[in-house]
Short mmCIF file of C-alpha atoms in Angstrom, two decimals:
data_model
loop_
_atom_site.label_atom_id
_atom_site.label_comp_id
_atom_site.label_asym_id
_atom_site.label_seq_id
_atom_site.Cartn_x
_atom_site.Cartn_y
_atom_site.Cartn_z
CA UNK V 139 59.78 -62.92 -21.14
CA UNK V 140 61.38 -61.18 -17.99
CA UNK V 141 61.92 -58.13 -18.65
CA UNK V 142 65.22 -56.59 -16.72
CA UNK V 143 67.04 -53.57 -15.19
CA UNK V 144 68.08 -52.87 -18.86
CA UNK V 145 64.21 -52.86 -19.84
CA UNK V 146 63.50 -50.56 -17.37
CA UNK V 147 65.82 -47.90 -17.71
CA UNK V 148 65.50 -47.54 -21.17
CA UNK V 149 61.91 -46.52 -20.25
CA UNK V 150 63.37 -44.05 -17.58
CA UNK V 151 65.80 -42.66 -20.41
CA UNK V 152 62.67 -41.97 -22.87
CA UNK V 153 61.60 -39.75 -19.94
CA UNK V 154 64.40 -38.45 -19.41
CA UNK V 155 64.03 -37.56 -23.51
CA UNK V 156 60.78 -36.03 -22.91
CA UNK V 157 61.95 -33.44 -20.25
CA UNK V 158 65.00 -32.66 -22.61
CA UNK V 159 61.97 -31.46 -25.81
CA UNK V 160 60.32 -29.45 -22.99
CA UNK V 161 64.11 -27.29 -22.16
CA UNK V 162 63.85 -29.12 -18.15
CA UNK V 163 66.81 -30.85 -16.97
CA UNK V 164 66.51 -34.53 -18.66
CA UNK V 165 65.64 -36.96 -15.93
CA UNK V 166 63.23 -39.72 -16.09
CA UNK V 167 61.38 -42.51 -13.54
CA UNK V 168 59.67 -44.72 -13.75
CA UNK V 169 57.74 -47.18 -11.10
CA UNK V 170 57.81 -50.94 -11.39
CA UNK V 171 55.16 -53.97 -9.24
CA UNK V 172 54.76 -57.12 -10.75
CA UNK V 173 56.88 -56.54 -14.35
CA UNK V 174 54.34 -53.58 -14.92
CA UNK V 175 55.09 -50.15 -15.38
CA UNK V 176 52.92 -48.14 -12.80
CA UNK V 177 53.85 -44.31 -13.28
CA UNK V 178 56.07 -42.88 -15.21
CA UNK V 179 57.33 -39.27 -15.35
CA UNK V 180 59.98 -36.37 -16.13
CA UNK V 181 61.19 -33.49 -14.63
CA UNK V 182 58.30 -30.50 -14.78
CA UNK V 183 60.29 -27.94 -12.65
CA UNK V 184 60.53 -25.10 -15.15
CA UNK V 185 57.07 -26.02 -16.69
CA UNK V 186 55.04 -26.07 -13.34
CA UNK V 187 57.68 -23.47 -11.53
CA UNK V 188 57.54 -26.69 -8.60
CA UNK V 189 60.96 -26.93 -6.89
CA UNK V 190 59.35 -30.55 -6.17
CA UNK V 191 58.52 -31.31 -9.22
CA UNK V 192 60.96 -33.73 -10.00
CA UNK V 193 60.85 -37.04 -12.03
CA UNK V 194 60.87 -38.99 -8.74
CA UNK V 195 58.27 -37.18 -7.14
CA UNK V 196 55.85 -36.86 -9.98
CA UNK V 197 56.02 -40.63 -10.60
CA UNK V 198 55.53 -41.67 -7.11
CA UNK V 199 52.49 -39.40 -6.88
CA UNK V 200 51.38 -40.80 -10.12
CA UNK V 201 51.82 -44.85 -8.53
CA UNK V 202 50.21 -43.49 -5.84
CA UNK V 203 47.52 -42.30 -7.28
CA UNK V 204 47.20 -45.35 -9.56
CA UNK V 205 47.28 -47.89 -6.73
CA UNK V 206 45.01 -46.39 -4.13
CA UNK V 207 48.20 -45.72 -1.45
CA UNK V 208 50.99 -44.09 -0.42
CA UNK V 209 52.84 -47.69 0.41
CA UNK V 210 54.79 -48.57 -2.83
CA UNK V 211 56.06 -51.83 -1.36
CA UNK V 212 57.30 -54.20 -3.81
CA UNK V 213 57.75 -51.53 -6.07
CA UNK V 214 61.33 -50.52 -8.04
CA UNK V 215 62.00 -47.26 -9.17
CA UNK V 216 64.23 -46.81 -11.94
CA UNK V 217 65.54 -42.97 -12.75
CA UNK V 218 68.16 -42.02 -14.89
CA UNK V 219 70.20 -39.93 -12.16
CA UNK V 220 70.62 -40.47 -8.65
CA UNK V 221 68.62 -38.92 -6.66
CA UNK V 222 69.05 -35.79 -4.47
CA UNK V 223 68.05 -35.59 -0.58
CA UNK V 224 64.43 -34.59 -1.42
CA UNK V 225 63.91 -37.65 -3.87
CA UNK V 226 65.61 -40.03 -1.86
CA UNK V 227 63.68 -38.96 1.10
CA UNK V 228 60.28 -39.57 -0.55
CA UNK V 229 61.73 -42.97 -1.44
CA UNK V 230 61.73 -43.73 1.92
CA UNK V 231 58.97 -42.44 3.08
CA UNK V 232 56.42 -44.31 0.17
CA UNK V 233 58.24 -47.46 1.19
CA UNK V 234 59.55 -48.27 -2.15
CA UNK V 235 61.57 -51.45 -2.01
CA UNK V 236 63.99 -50.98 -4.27
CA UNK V 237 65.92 -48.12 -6.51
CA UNK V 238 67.86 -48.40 -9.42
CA UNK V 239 69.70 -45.42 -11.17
CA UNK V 240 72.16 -44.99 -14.05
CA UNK V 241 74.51 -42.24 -13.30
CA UNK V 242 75.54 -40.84 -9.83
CA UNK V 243 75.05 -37.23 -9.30
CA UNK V 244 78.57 -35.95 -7.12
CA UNK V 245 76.61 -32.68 -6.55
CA UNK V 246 73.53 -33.69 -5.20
CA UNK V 247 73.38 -37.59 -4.83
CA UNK V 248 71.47 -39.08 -1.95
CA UNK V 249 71.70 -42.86 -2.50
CA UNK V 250 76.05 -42.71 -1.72
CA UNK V 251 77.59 -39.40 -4.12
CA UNK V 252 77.34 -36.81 -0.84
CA UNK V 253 75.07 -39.32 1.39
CA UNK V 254 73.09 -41.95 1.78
CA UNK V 255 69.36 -41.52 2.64
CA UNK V 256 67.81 -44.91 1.60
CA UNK V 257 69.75 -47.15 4.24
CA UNK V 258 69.97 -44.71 6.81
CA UNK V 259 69.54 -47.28 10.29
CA UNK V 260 68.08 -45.63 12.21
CA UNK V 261 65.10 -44.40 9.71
CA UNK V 262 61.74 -46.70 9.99
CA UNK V 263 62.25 -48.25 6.13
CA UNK V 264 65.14 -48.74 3.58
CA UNK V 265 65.65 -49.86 0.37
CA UNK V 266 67.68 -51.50 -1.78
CA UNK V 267 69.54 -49.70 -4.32
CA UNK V 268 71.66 -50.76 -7.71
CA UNK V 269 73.39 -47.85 -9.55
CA UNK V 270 74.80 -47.69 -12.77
CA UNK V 271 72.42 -49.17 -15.07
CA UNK V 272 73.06 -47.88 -18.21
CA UNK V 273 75.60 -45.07 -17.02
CA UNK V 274 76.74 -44.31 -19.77
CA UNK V 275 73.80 -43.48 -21.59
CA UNK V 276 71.97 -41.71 -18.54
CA UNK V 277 75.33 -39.72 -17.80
CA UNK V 278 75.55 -38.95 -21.49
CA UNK V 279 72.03 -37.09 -21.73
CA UNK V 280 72.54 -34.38 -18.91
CA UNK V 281 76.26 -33.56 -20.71
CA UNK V 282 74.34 -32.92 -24.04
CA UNK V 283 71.52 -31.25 -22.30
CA UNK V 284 74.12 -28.91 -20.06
CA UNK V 285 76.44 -28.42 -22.90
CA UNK V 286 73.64 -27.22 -25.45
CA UNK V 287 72.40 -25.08 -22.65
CA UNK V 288 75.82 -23.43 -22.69
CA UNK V 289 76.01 -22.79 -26.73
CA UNK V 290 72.54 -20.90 -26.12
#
């Protein structure tokens, strides 16, 4: 059975969940070759007290790691939210071949919200990207995450 975007991002959202238990804003990744999952990771920021250490960047270290390279050609990354400048900048630079995110992020979005990093021209690699994969849901974890941070 193919599995699909859908799949995927359902994965990214259970990451997303993990980061939520741990009090860090709920965003989850994960990296795709072949129909296998190849890292997968949440945000760590507060744990690690890493400005970097976002769900992006910990999964593409993880691939990384996990394949032997820093190319992630023919790789997907799913995440929950788009990602900001840093994120989508990594993106580029591990040659991943394609993104997919749920929910655009107007205050920090990379991949078209306030810019667009990933099909820059004039940069040495882009990538495809597909947004709004399971918006609704993705969207609808930071809001409950923000608003309970509120009511403490």
């Amino acid at each position: 059975m193919k599995k699909n975007d859908e799949y995927y991002m359902k994965l990214a959202l259970r990451e997303a969940q993990k980061a939520y238990s741990k009090a860090e804003v709920p965003i989850g990744a994960v990296i795709v070759r072949d129909e296998k999952v190849i890292a997968r990771a949440h945000n760590l920021k507060e744990k690690l007290q890493d400005p970097t250490a976002h769900a992006e960047i910990l999964a593409i270290k993880e691939a990384c790691s996990n394949l032997g390279s820093w190319r992630l050609t023919d790789s997907t990354l799913y995440v929950t939210i788009e990602p900001c400048p840093m994120c989508a900048g990594a993106l580029v630079q591990a040659r991943v071949e394609q993104l997919v995110f749920g929910a655009a992020d107007p205050k920090a979005g990379a991949v078209g919200s306030l810019l667009n990093l990933v099909d820059f021209a004039d940069f040495n690699h882009q990538l495809e990207f597909k947004s709004g994969v399971l918006e609704q849901e993705c969207r609808q974890v930071i809001k409950s995450f923000f608003a309970d941070l509120r009511d403490k």
